[in-house]
Coordinates of N, CA and C and ligand atoms in Angstrom, one line a residue:
M2 N 103.6 -130.2 -144.2 CA 103.3 -129.4 -143.7 C 102.0 -129.3 -142.8
L3 N 101.7 -128.7 -141.6 CA 100.8 -129.0 -140.9 C 99.5 -128.1 -141.7
E4 N 98.3 -128.9 -140.6 CA 97.1 -128.2 -141.9 C 96.6 -126.6 -141.2
S5 N 97.2 -126.2 -139.8 CA 97.3 -124.9 -139.4 C 98.0 -124.0 -140.1
E6 N 99.0 -124.6 -140.8 CA 99.8 -123.5 -141.7 C 99.5 -123.5 -143.0
R7 N 98.3 -124.1 -143.6 CA 97.8 -123.9 -145.2 C 97.2 -122.6 -145.0
P8 N 97.5 -121.7 -146.0 CA 96.6 -120.2 -145.9 C 95.0 -120.8 -146.6
K9 N 94.3 -119.9 -146.0 CA 92.8 -120.1 -146.6 C 92.8 -119.4 -148.0
L10 N 92.5 -120.3 -148.8 CA 92.8 -119.7 -150.4 C 91.1 -119.3 -150.7
I11 N 89.9 -119.7 -150.6 CA 88.7 -119.3 -150.6 C 87.7 -119.1 -149.6
G12 N 87.3 -117.7 -149.4 CA 86.6 -117.1 -147.9 C 85.6 -117.5 -148.1
E13 N 84.9 -117.5 -146.9 CA 83.4 -117.6 -146.6 C 82.6 -117.2 -147.9
N14 N 83.0 -115.8 -148.2 CA 82.3 -114.9 -149.2 C 82.3 -115.7 -150.6
G15 N 83.1 -116.6 -150.8 CA 83.6 -117.3 -151.9 C 84.5 -116.5 -152.5
L16 N 85.5 -115.7 -152.4 CA 86.2 -114.9 -152.8 C 87.4 -115.5 -152.7
R17 N 88.8 -115.3 -153.7 CA 89.9 -115.9 -153.0 C 90.4 -114.9 -152.5
H18 N 91.9 -115.4 -151.8 CA 92.9 -114.5 -151.1 C 93.0 -113.4 -151.6
D19 N 93.0 -113.2 -152.4 CA 93.3 -111.6 -153.3 C 92.2 -111.1 -153.5
G20 N 91.0 -111.9 -153.1 CA 89.7 -111.0 -153.5 C 89.2 -110.8 -154.8
R21 N 89.9 -112.1 -155.9 CA 89.2 -112.2 -156.7 C 88.1 -113.3 -157.0
R22 N 87.1 -113.4 -157.8 CA 86.3 -114.2 -158.1 C 86.9 -115.4 -158.7
I23 N 86.1 -116.5 -158.3 CA 87.1 -117.8 -159.0 C 87.2 -117.9 -160.5
D24 N 86.5 -117.1 -161.4 CA 86.5 -117.2 -162.7 C 87.2 -115.6 -163.1
E25 N 87.8 -115.1 -162.5 CA 88.7 -113.8 -162.7 C 89.8 -114.0 -162.7
L26 N 90.4 -113.2 -163.9 CA 91.5 -112.9 -164.3 C 92.5 -112.2 -163.1
R27 N 93.7 -111.9 -163.1 CA 94.4 -110.9 -162.3 C 94.3 -109.6 -163.3
P28 N 94.8 -108.5 -162.5 CA 94.4 -107.1 -163.5 C 95.5 -107.6 -164.5
V29 N 95.3 -107.3 -166.2 CA 96.1 -107.7 -167.0 C 96.7 -106.7 -167.7
K30 N 97.8 -106.2 -168.0 CA 98.3 -105.6 -168.9 C 99.2 -106.0 -169.8
M31 N 98.8 -105.1 -171.3 CA 100.0 -105.9 -172.2 C 100.3 -104.2 -173.3
E32 N 101.8 -104.6 -173.8 CA 102.2 -103.5 -174.4 C 103.1 -104.1 -175.3
V33 N 103.4 -103.4 -176.9 CA 103.8 -104.0 -177.9 C 104.9 -102.8 -178.2
G34 N 106.2 -103.7 -178.9 CA 107.2 -102.5 -179.3 C 107.6 -102.1 -177.9
I35 N 108.5 -102.3 -177.3 CA 109.0 -101.8 -175.8 C 110.1 -101.7 -176.1
L36 N 110.8 -102.4 -176.9 CA 112.4 -102.5 -176.9 C 112.8 -102.2 -178.4
T37 N 114.1 -101.2 -178.7 CA 114.2 -100.4 -179.9 C 115.0 -101.4 -180.7
N38 N 115.9 -102.4 -179.9 CA 116.8 -103.1 -180.6 C 116.1 -104.6 -181.0
A39 N 115.1 -104.7 -180.6 CA 114.7 -106.4 -181.5 C 113.9 -105.6 -182.3
S40 N 113.5 -107.1 -183.1 CA 112.5 -106.7 -184.6 C 110.9 -106.6 -183.9
G41 N 110.7 -107.3 -183.1 CA 109.5 -107.1 -182.1 C 109.5 -107.3 -180.6
S42 N 108.5 -106.5 -180.0 CA 108.5 -107.0 -178.6 C 107.4 -106.5 -178.0
A43 N 107.4 -107.3 -176.4 CA 105.8 -107.1 -175.7 C 106.5 -107.3 -174.4
Y44 N 105.2 -106.6 -173.7 CA 105.6 -106.5 -172.2 C 104.1 -107.2 -171.8
V45 N 104.2 -108.1 -171.0 CA 102.9 -108.8 -170.3 C 102.8 -109.1 -168.7
E46 N 101.7 -108.5 -168.3 CA 101.5 -108.4 -166.7 C 100.2 -108.9 -166.3
F47 N 100.4 -110.0 -165.6 CA 99.2 -110.7 -165.0 C 99.4 -110.5 -163.4
G48 N 98.9 -109.5 -162.7 CA 99.1 -109.1 -161.3 C 100.5 -109.0 -161.4
K49 N 100.9 -110.0 -160.5 CA 102.8 -109.4 -160.3 C 103.9 -110.4 -161.3
T50 N 103.1 -111.5 -161.6 CA 103.9 -112.2 -163.0 C 103.9 -110.8 -163.8
R51 N 105.3 -110.8 -164.5 CA 105.5 -109.7 -165.2 C 106.5 -110.2 -166.5
V52 N 106.5 -110.1 -167.5 CA 107.4 -110.9 -168.6 C 107.7 -110.1 -169.5
I53 N 108.7 -110.3 -170.1 CA 109.0 -109.6 -171.6 C 109.9 -110.8 -172.5
A54 N 109.0 -110.1 -173.6 CA 109.4 -111.3 -174.9 C 109.7 -110.3 -176.0
A55 N 111.3 -110.6 -176.5 CA 111.9 -110.2 -177.6 C 112.2 -111.0 -179.0
V56 N 111.8 -110.5 -180.1 CA 111.8 -111.4 -181.3 C 113.0 -110.8 -182.0
Y57 N 113.8 -111.6 -182.8 CA 114.7 -111.4 -183.6 C 114.5 -111.8 -184.9
G58 N 114.3 -111.5 -185.9 CA 114.5 -112.4 -187.2 C 113.2 -111.8 -187.9
P59 N 112.9 -112.7 -189.1 CA 113.8 -114.2 -189.8 C 115.3 -113.0 -189.6
R60 N 116.1 -114.3 -189.7 CA 117.5 -113.4 -190.0 C 118.4 -114.8 -190.4
E61 N 119.6 -114.4 -190.3 CA 120.4 -115.4 -191.2 C 121.1 -116.5 -189.6
P62 N 120.7 -117.6 -189.4 CA 121.3 -118.2 -188.0 C 122.5 -117.8 -187.6
P63 N 122.9 -117.3 -186.4 CA 124.5 -117.2 -185.9 C 125.2 -118.6 -186.5
Q64 N 124.7 -119.8 -186.0 CA 125.3 -120.8 -186.5 C 124.4 -121.4 -187.6
K65 N 125.7 -121.8 -188.6 CA 124.9 -122.2 -190.6 C 124.6 -123.6 -190.1
Y66 N 124.7 -124.5 -189.2 CA 124.5 -125.7 -189.4 C 123.1 -125.9 -188.9
M67 N 122.3 -124.9 -188.6 CA 121.1 -125.2 -188.1 C 119.9 -125.0 -189.4
V68 N 120.3 -124.6 -190.5 CA 119.6 -123.9 -191.4 C 118.7 -125.2 -191.8
L69 N 117.4 -124.7 -192.4 CA 116.4 -125.7 -192.9 C 116.2 -125.3 -194.3
P70 N 116.6 -126.1 -195.4 CA 116.2 -125.5 -196.7 C 114.7 -125.3 -196.7
H71 N 113.9 -125.8 -196.2 CA 112.2 -125.3 -196.3 C 111.6 -124.6 -195.5
R72 N 111.9 -124.1 -194.5 CA 111.6 -123.2 -193.5 C 112.2 -122.8 -192.5
A73 N 111.9 -121.6 -191.6 CA 112.6 -121.2 -190.6 C 112.9 -121.9 -189.4
V74 N 114.0 -121.7 -188.6 CA 114.3 -123.0 -187.3 C 113.6 -121.4 -186.3
L75 N 112.5 -122.1 -185.8 CA 112.1 -121.4 -184.2 C 113.2 -121.3 -183.0
R76 N 113.8 -120.5 -182.5 CA 114.7 -121.0 -181.4 C 113.8 -120.1 -180.2
C77 N 113.5 -120.6 -179.1 CA 113.0 -120.0 -177.9 C 113.8 -120.1 -176.7
R78 N 113.8 -119.2 -175.8 CA 114.7 -119.3 -174.5 C 113.9 -118.6 -173.2
Y79 N 113.2 -119.3 -172.6 CA 112.6 -118.9 -171.3 C 113.5 -118.6 -170.2
H80 N 113.7 -117.6 -169.7 CA 114.7 -117.6 -168.6 C 114.0 -116.4 -167.3
M81 N 114.0 -116.8 -166.1 CA 113.6 -116.0 -165.1 C 115.0 -115.5 -164.8
A82 N 114.5 -114.2 -164.5 CA 115.8 -112.8 -164.1 C 116.1 -113.6 -162.7
P83 N 117.3 -113.3 -162.2 CA 117.7 -113.6 -160.8 C 116.8 -113.0 -159.7
F84 N 116.3 -111.7 -160.0 CA 115.7 -110.8 -159.5 C 113.9 -111.2 -159.4
S85 N 113.3 -112.1 -159.9 CA 112.4 -112.5 -160.3 C 111.7 -112.8 -159.5
T86 N 112.3 -113.6 -158.6 CA 111.7 -114.4 -157.1 C 112.1 -113.9 -155.8
D87 N 111.9 -114.8 -155.0 CA 111.7 -113.8 -153.6 C 113.2 -114.2 -153.2
E88 N 114.1 -115.4 -153.6 CA 115.4 -115.6 -153.4 C 116.0 -115.4 -154.7
R89 N 117.0 -115.2 -155.0 CA 118.0 -114.9 -155.6 C 117.8 -115.9 -156.4
K90 N 117.3 -116.1 -157.8 CA 117.4 -117.1 -158.8 C 118.8 -117.2 -159.2
N91 N 119.4 -118.5 -159.3 CA 120.8 -118.6 -160.0 C 120.3 -118.3 -161.6
P92 N 121.3 -117.3 -162.1 CA 121.2 -117.0 -163.6 C 121.2 -118.0 -164.5
A93 N 121.9 -119.4 -164.1 CA 122.0 -120.0 -165.0 C 120.9 -121.0 -165.5
P94 N 120.4 -121.1 -166.9 CA 119.3 -122.2 -166.9 C 119.4 -123.0 -166.6
S95 N 117.8 -123.5 -165.5 CA 117.7 -124.7 -165.0 C 117.1 -125.5 -165.7
R96 N 117.3 -126.8 -165.3 CA 116.4 -128.0 -166.1 C 114.9 -127.6 -166.5
R97 N 114.3 -126.9 -165.3 CA 112.8 -126.2 -165.7 C 112.5 -125.3 -167.0
E98 N 113.5 -124.4 -166.4 CA 113.8 -123.2 -167.7 C 114.0 -124.0 -169.0
I99 N 114.9 -124.5 -169.2 CA 115.1 -125.5 -170.3 C 114.1 -126.5 -171.2
E100 N 113.1 -126.9 -170.3 CA 111.9 -127.5 -170.5 C 110.9 -126.8 -171.0
L101 N 110.6 -125.3 -170.6 CA 109.8 -124.4 -170.6 C 110.2 -124.1 -171.9
S102 N 111.6 -123.9 -172.4 CA 112.3 -123.0 -173.5 C 111.5 -124.1 -174.9
K103 N 111.4 -125.4 -174.5 CA 111.0 -126.1 -175.7 C 109.5 -126.1 -175.7
V104 N 109.0 -126.3 -174.3 CA 107.4 -126.1 -174.3 C 106.9 -124.8 -175.2
A105 N 107.7 -123.7 -174.5 CA 106.9 -122.4 -175.4 C 107.4 -122.9 -176.8
R106 N 107.8 -123.1 -177.3 CA 108.4 -123.3 -178.8 C 107.7 -123.9 -179.5
E107 N 107.3 -125.0 -179.1 CA 106.2 -125.9 -179.2 C 105.1 -125.5 -179.8
A108 N 104.2 -124.2 -178.5 CA 103.1 -123.8 -178.5 C 102.9 -122.8 -179.5
L109 N 104.2 -122.0 -179.8 CA 104.0 -121.1 -180.8 C 104.2 -121.8 -182.2
E110 N 105.1 -122.4 -182.3 CA 105.4 -123.0 -183.8 C 103.8 -123.2 -184.7
P111 N 102.8 -123.8 -184.4 CA 101.9 -124.0 -184.8 C 101.1 -123.0 -185.8
V112 N 101.7 -121.8 -185.0 CA 100.9 -120.4 -185.7 C 101.9 -119.8 -186.5
I113 N 103.3 -120.1 -186.6 CA 103.9 -119.3 -187.6 C 104.4 -119.8 -189.0
L114 N 104.4 -118.9 -189.8 CA 104.3 -119.6 -191.0 C 105.7 -119.2 -191.6
S115 N 106.4 -120.3 -190.8 CA 108.0 -120.6 -191.1 C 108.4 -120.9 -192.5
E116 N 107.2 -121.4 -193.0 CA 107.4 -122.0 -194.5 C 107.8 -120.8 -195.6
L117 N 107.8 -119.8 -195.2 CA 108.1 -118.5 -195.9 C 109.4 -117.8 -196.2
F118 N 110.2 -118.3 -194.4 CA 111.2 -118.1 -194.5 C 112.4 -119.3 -194.2
P119 N 112.6 -119.6 -195.7 CA 113.6 -120.8 -195.8 C 115.3 -120.5 -195.5
R120 N 115.8 -121.0 -194.4 CA 117.4 -120.9 -194.4 C 117.5 -119.8 -193.4
T121 N 116.4 -119.4 -192.7 CA 116.5 -118.6 -191.4 C 116.0 -118.7 -190.3
S122 N 116.6 -117.7 -189.3 CA 116.0 -118.3 -187.7 C 115.1 -117.0 -187.2
I123 N 113.9 -117.5 -186.6 CA 113.1 -116.7 -186.1 C 113.8 -117.2 -184.1
D124 N 114.3 -116.1 -183.5 CA 114.9 -116.3 -182.2 C 113.7 -115.7 -181.1
I125 N 113.2 -115.9 -180.4 CA 112.3 -115.6 -179.2 C 113.1 -115.6 -178.0
F126 N 113.3 -114.6 -177.3 CA 113.6 -114.4 -176.0 C 112.6 -114.4 -175.1
I127 N 112.6 -114.6 -173.8 CA 111.2 -114.2 -172.7 C 112.1 -114.5 -171.7
E128 N 112.2 -113.0 -170.8 CA 112.9 -112.7 -169.7 C 111.4 -112.7 -168.7
V129 N 111.4 -113.5 -167.6 CA 110.4 -113.3 -166.6 C 111.1 -112.3 -165.6
I130 N 110.4 -111.1 -165.4 CA 111.3 -110.1 -164.4 C 110.4 -110.1 -163.1
S131 N 109.1 -110.7 -162.9 CA 108.9 -111.0 -161.8 C 107.6 -112.2 -162.0
A132 N 107.9 -113.1 -160.8 CA 107.3 -114.3 -161.0 C 106.6 -114.6 -159.6
D133 N 105.3 -114.5 -160.0 CA 104.0 -114.8 -158.8 C 103.0 -115.9 -159.5
G134 N 103.4 -117.0 -160.1 CA 102.6 -117.8 -160.8 C 102.2 -117.9 -162.2
G135 N 102.1 -118.7 -162.9 CA 101.7 -118.5 -164.4 C 102.3 -117.8 -165.3
T136 N 104.0 -118.0 -165.1 CA 104.7 -117.3 -165.9 C 105.2 -118.0 -167.5
R137 N 104.8 -119.0 -167.3 CA 104.9 -119.8 -169.4 C 103.9 -119.3 -169.6
T138 N 102.6 -119.4 -169.1 CA 101.0 -118.4 -169.7 C 101.2 -117.0 -170.2
A139 N 101.9 -116.2 -169.4 CA 102.4 -114.9 -169.5 C 103.6 -114.8 -170.7
A140 N 104.4 -115.5 -170.8 CA 105.6 -115.7 -171.6 C 104.9 -116.0 -172.9
L141 N 104.0 -116.9 -173.1 CA 103.2 -117.2 -174.3 C 102.6 -115.9 -175.1
N142 N 101.9 -115.5 -173.9 CA 100.7 -114.2 -174.6 C 102.1 -113.1 -175.2
A143 N 103.1 -113.0 -174.4 CA 104.1 -112.1 -174.6 C 104.5 -111.9 -175.5
A144 N 105.1 -113.6 -176.2 CA 106.3 -114.1 -177.1 C 105.1 -113.9 -178.5
S145 N 103.6 -114.2 -178.4 CA 102.9 -114.3 -179.3 C 102.8 -112.9 -180.0
L146 N 102.5 -111.9 -178.8 CA 102.4 -110.3 -179.2 C 103.8 -109.8 -180.0
A147 N 105.0 -110.4 -179.6 CA 106.4 -109.9 -180.1 C 106.2 -110.5 -181.5
L148 N 105.8 -111.3 -181.5 CA 106.0 -112.0 -182.8 C 105.0 -111.4 -184.3
A149 N 103.9 -110.9 -183.7 CA 103.1 -110.0 -184.5 C 103.9 -108.9 -184.4
D150 N 104.4 -108.3 -183.3 CA 105.0 -106.9 -183.2 C 106.3 -106.9 -184.3
A151 N 106.8 -107.9 -184.4 CA 108.2 -108.3 -185.1 C 107.8 -108.3 -187.0
G152 N 106.0 -108.4 -187.2 CA 105.3 -108.4 -188.4 C 106.1 -109.6 -189.2
I153 N 105.9 -111.0 -188.1 CA 106.1 -112.3 -188.5 C 104.7 -113.0 -189.1
P154 N 104.5 -113.3 -190.2 CA 103.2 -113.6 -190.9 C 103.0 -114.9 -189.8
M155 N 101.8 -114.5 -189.2 CA 101.1 -115.7 -188.4 C 99.8 -116.3 -188.6
R156 N 99.1 -117.4 -188.6 CA 97.8 -118.0 -188.8 C 97.1 -117.5 -187.8
D157 N 97.4 -117.1 -186.6 CA 97.1 -117.1 -185.2 C 97.7 -116.3 -184.3
L158 N 96.6 -115.7 -183.3 CA 98.0 -115.2 -182.0 C 97.7 -116.6 -181.2
V159 N 98.7 -116.6 -180.0 CA 98.4 -118.0 -179.1 C 98.0 -116.9 -177.9
A160 N 97.0 -117.7 -177.7 CA 96.7 -116.8 -176.1 C 96.3 -118.0 -175.2
A161 N 97.1 -117.7 -173.4 CA 97.2 -118.8 -172.7 C 96.8 -118.3 -171.0
V162 N 96.3 -119.6 -170.3 CA 95.8 -119.0 -169.0 C 96.2 -120.3 -168.2
A163 N 96.7 -120.5 -166.9 CA 96.4 -121.5 -166.2 C 94.8 -121.6 -165.4
V164 N 94.4 -122.8 -165.4 CA 93.5 -122.6 -164.7 C 93.8 -124.0 -163.5
G165 N 93.0 -123.9 -162.4 CA 93.3 -125.1 -161.2 C 92.3 -125.2 -160.4
K166 N 92.8 -125.9 -159.2 CA 91.8 -126.2 -158.2 C 92.4 -125.8 -157.0
V167 N 91.6 -125.5 -155.8 CA 91.9 -125.1 -154.8 C 90.6 -125.3 -153.8
E168 N 91.0 -126.0 -153.0 CA 89.9 -126.5 -151.5 C 88.8 -126.6 -152.6
G169 N 88.5 -127.4 -153.4 CA 87.6 -128.2 -154.3 C 86.9 -127.4 -155.2
H170 N 87.1 -126.4 -155.6 CA 87.1 -124.9 -156.2 C 88.0 -124.7 -157.5
L171 N 87.3 -125.0 -158.8 CA 88.0 -124.8 -159.8 C 88.3 -123.6 -160.1
I172 N 89.5 -122.9 -160.4 CA 90.0 -121.2 -160.7 C 90.3 -121.1 -161.3
L173 N 90.6 -119.7 -162.0 CA 90.7 -119.2 -163.5 C 92.3 -118.4 -162.8
D174 N 93.3 -118.6 -163.6 CA 94.3 -117.8 -163.6 C 95.2 -117.7 -162.3
V175 N 96.1 -119.0 -161.9 CA 96.2 -119.5 -160.8 C 97.5 -118.8 -160.2
D176 N 97.7 -118.2 -159.4 CA 98.8 -117.7 -158.9 C 100.0 -118.2 -158.2
Q177 N 100.7 -117.6 -157.4 CA 101.6 -118.7 -156.8 C 101.3 -119.2 -155.7
V178 N 100.5 -118.5 -154.7 CA 100.0 -119.4 -153.4 C 99.2 -120.2 -153.8
E179 N 98.3 -119.8 -155.0 CA 97.1 -121.2 -155.5 C 97.8 -122.5 -155.7
D180 N 98.9 -122.0 -156.7 CA 99.9 -123.3 -157.2 C 100.7 -123.9 -156.1
N181 N 101.2 -123.1 -155.3 CA 102.0 -123.8 -154.3 C 100.8 -124.8 -153.2
Y182 N 99.4 -124.1 -152.7 CA 98.9 -125.1 -152.0 C 97.6 -125.3 -152.6
G183 N 97.5 -125.3 -153.7 CA 96.0 -126.2 -154.6 C 96.2 -127.5 -154.6
E184 N 95.3 -128.1 -155.3 CA 95.2 -129.8 -155.7 C 95.4 -129.7 -157.1
A185 N 95.5 -128.6 -158.1 CA 95.6 -129.1 -159.3 C 96.0 -127.3 -160.3
D186 N 96.6 -127.7 -161.5 CA 97.5 -126.4 -161.6 C 97.3 -127.0 -163.5
M187 N 96.3 -126.4 -164.3 CA 96.6 -126.7 -165.4 C 96.8 -125.8 -166.4
P188 N 98.2 -125.2 -167.2 CA 98.1 -124.1 -168.1 C 97.8 -124.8 -169.3
V189 N 96.9 -124.2 -170.0 CA 96.6 -124.1 -171.7 C 96.6 -123.0 -172.6
A190 N 97.2 -123.4 -173.7 CA 97.4 -122.4 -174.7 C 96.5 -122.8 -175.9
V191 N 96.1 -122.0 -176.2 CA 95.2 -121.9 -177.5 C 95.2 -120.8 -178.8
A192 N 95.1 -121.2 -180.1 CA 95.2 -120.6 -181.1 C 93.6 -120.3 -181.3
P193 N 93.0 -119.4 -180.7 CA 91.6 -119.3 -180.5 C 90.7 -119.3 -182.5
S194 N 91.5 -118.5 -183.2 CA 90.7 -118.7 -184.4 C 90.8 -120.1 -185.5
L195 N 91.9 -120.8 -184.7 CA 92.3 -122.0 -185.4 C 91.5 -123.1 -184.8
N196 N 91.1 -122.6 -183.7 CA 90.1 -123.7 -183.1 C 91.5 -124.8 -182.5
A197 N 92.6 -124.1 -182.0 CA 93.4 -125.7 -181.9 C 94.0 -125.2 -180.8
V198 N 94.3 -126.3 -179.9 CA 95.2 -126.1 -178.8 C 96.4 -126.5 -178.9
T199 N 97.4 -125.8 -178.4 CA 98.7 -125.8 -178.4 C 99.9 -126.2 -177.3
L200 N 99.2 -126.1 -176.0 CA 99.7 -126.4 -174.9 C 98.5 -126.7 -174.2
L201 N 98.7 -128.1 -173.3 CA 97.9 -128.4 -172.2 C 99.0 -129.3 -171.5
Q202 N 99.1 -128.9 -170.4 CA 99.7 -129.5 -169.2 C 98.9 -129.5 -167.7
L203 N 99.1 -130.6 -167.0 CA 98.7 -130.5 -165.9 C 99.1 -131.2 -164.5
N204 N 99.2 -130.6 -163.7 CA 100.1 -130.8 -162.6 C 99.1 -131.2 -161.2
G205 N 98.7 -132.2 -160.9 CA 98.1 -132.8 -159.7 C 96.8 -133.5 -160.9
V206 N 95.6 -133.6 -160.0 CA 94.7 -134.7 -160.3 C 93.6 -133.8 -160.5
L207 N 92.5 -134.1 -161.6 CA 91.5 -133.8 -161.7 C 90.7 -134.7 -162.3
S208 N 89.2 -134.9 -162.0 CA 88.3 -136.1 -162.5 C 88.1 -135.6 -164.3
S209 N 87.3 -136.5 -164.6 CA 87.1 -136.4 -166.1 C 86.4 -134.6 -166.1
S210 N 85.1 -134.9 -165.6 CA 84.2 -133.9 -165.0 C 85.0 -132.4 -164.7
E211 N 86.0 -132.4 -164.0 CA 86.9 -131.4 -163.6 C 87.3 -131.1 -164.9
F212 N 87.8 -132.0 -165.1 CA 88.9 -131.4 -166.3 C 88.1 -130.4 -167.6
S213 N 86.7 -131.1 -167.9 CA 86.0 -130.4 -168.7 C 85.5 -129.3 -168.3
E214 N 85.4 -129.0 -167.0 CA 84.8 -128.0 -166.6 C 85.9 -126.9 -166.5
A215 N 87.3 -127.4 -166.2 CA 88.7 -126.7 -165.8 C 88.6 -126.4 -167.2
F216 N 88.8 -126.8 -168.4 CA 89.0 -126.4 -169.6 C 88.1 -125.4 -170.2
K217 N 87.0 -125.5 -170.0 CA 85.8 -124.5 -170.3 C 86.0 -123.3 -169.7
L218 N 86.7 -123.1 -168.2 CA 87.2 -121.7 -167.7 C 88.2 -121.4 -168.4
A219 N 89.4 -122.3 -168.8 CA 90.2 -121.7 -169.3 C 89.8 -121.0 -170.9
L220 N 89.5 -121.5 -171.4 CA 88.3 -121.1 -172.9 C 88.0 -119.7 -172.3
K221 N 87.4 -119.6 -171.7 CA 86.6 -118.2 -171.0 C 88.0 -117.3 -171.0
G222 N 88.7 -117.5 -169.9 CA 89.7 -116.5 -169.6 C 90.8 -116.5 -171.0
I223 N 91.0 -117.3 -171.9 CA 91.9 -117.5 -173.1 C 90.6 -116.1 -174.2
G224 N 89.7 -116.3 -174.1 CA 88.9 -115.4 -175.1 C 89.1 -114.2 -174.7
E225 N 89.2 -113.7 -173.3 CA 89.3 -112.4 -172.9 C 90.9 -111.7 -173.4
I226 N 91.8 -112.7 -173.1 CA 93.1 -112.5 -173.4 C 93.5 -111.9 -174.8
Y227 N 92.6 -112.8 -175.5 CA 92.7 -112.7 -177.0 C 92.3 -111.4 -177.7
R228 N 91.1 -111.0 -176.9 CA 90.5 -109.9 -177.3 C 91.6 -108.7 -176.6
L229 N 92.2 -108.7 -175.5 CA 93.2 -107.6 -175.2 C 94.5 -107.8 -175.9
Q230 N 95.1 -108.8 -176.5 CA 96.3 -108.9 -177.0 C 95.6 -108.4 -179.0
K231 N 94.5 -108.6 -179.1 CA 93.9 -107.7 -180.5 C 94.1 -106.4 -180.2
E232 N 93.7 -105.8 -179.1 CA 93.2 -104.4 -178.7 C 94.4 -103.6 -178.5
T233 N 95.8 -104.6 -177.8 CA 96.9 -103.8 -177.5 C 97.2 -103.8 -179.4
L234 N 97.4 -104.6 -180.2 CA 98.0 -104.9 -181.5 C 97.3 -103.4 -182.3
R235 N 96.1 -103.6 -182.3 CA 95.1 -102.7 -183.0 C 95.9 -100.8 -182.2
N236 N 95.8 -100.9 -181.3 CA 96.3 -99.7 -180.4 C 97.4 -98.9 -181.0
K237 N 98.5 -99.8 -181.0 CA 99.4 -99.7 -182.0 C 99.5 -99.6 -183.1
Y238 N 99.1 -100.4 -184.0 CA 99.4 -100.2 -185.4 C 98.3 -99.9 -186.2
L239 N 97.0 -99.4 -185.7 CA 95.8 -99.1 -186.6 C 96.0 -97.6 -186.9
V240 N 95.7 -97.0 -188.0 CA 96.2 -95.8 -188.7 C 94.7 -94.6 -188.2
K241 N 94.5 -94.2 -187.1 CA 93.6 -93.3 -186.9 C 93.4 -92.3 -187.5
V242 N 91.9 -92.4 -188.4 CA 91.8 -91.2 -189.6 C 90.9 -90.2 -188.5
E243 N 91.0 -88.9 -188.5 CA 90.0 -88.3 -187.5 C 89.0 -88.0 -188.4
Ligands
ADP14 P1 104.5 -121.1 -163.9 O1 105.2 -120.0 -163.4 O2 104.2 -121.1 -165.8 O3 103.1 -121.4 -163.0 P2 105.7 -123.5 -162.0 O4 104.1 -123.9 -162.0 O5 107.0 -124.3 -162.1 O6 105.5 -122.4 -163.6 O7 106.1 -122.2 -161.2 C1 105.3 -122.0 -160.4 C2 105.6 -120.7 -159.7 O8 106.9 -120.7 -158.8 C3 106.6 -119.4 -161.0 O9 105.6 -118.5 -161.2 C4 107.2 -118.6 -159.9 O10 106.6 -117.8 -159.2 C5 107.9 -119.8 -158.7 N1 108.5 -120.4 -159.0 C6 109.1 -121.6 -159.9 N2 110.6 -121.5 -159.9 C7 111.2 -121.0 -159.3 C8 112.4 -120.8 -158.3 N3 113.5 -121.2 -159.3 N4 112.6 -120.1 -157.6 C9 111.6 -119.1 -156.8 N5 110.1 -119.3 -157.3 C10 110.1 -120.0 -158.3

């Protein structure tokens, strides 16, 4: 790519291409209970990244050979709708989607009390309906809300965000342009009350001090997301006494 084609990602005023500060999330929206046919569901939006998660179960697994005698089996499908990208995406699951389904399952497994539901399966379907960077982290935020909405006992919620580096600056909540042209992209998922990291990936290069700073920035964003997740659940389920 010619240097002249590279978009300017941080302006003279220190703001990003969409007007955000470097430590600012995109506008976030969350809603639970959006689907009637699933046990639990959620909608999560980070700017133009929009994701739906649906949970079924605990239920008898469709395939009997899957059952485990001591706990529920967690199954997870991450999928991008054909209309979620600028060019129609092939609806068949790509290698990336198969990998992200596994990554999402492993990031959620530690918070689910699956030992309470032996011989059952808990199925999580994640559908990206609009992709503009950070779909795996939006997916985890939505899936964790959908699990709670399904009434599945959990040790904690999982809250997630990607941090990155563009033009030498560490930034919170990386969007697609920043992901495409930036130097690094690091998705992080945390179960805040358990003080546990359930996902940490890094695409690109960060020095060890940049890594520490980037991780702190992710925790700051995750704190805000976790507060919004709890507020969303409270607004739906807390009985208001007048
Ligand atoms: P994440 O969405 O978690 O950031 P990636 O870093 O793999 O995951 O992808 C970054 C962004 O690139 C996505 O959010 C999406 O906007 C875009 N993208 C990913 N896969 C495709 C695809 N097959 N077609 C078009 N855009 C894609």
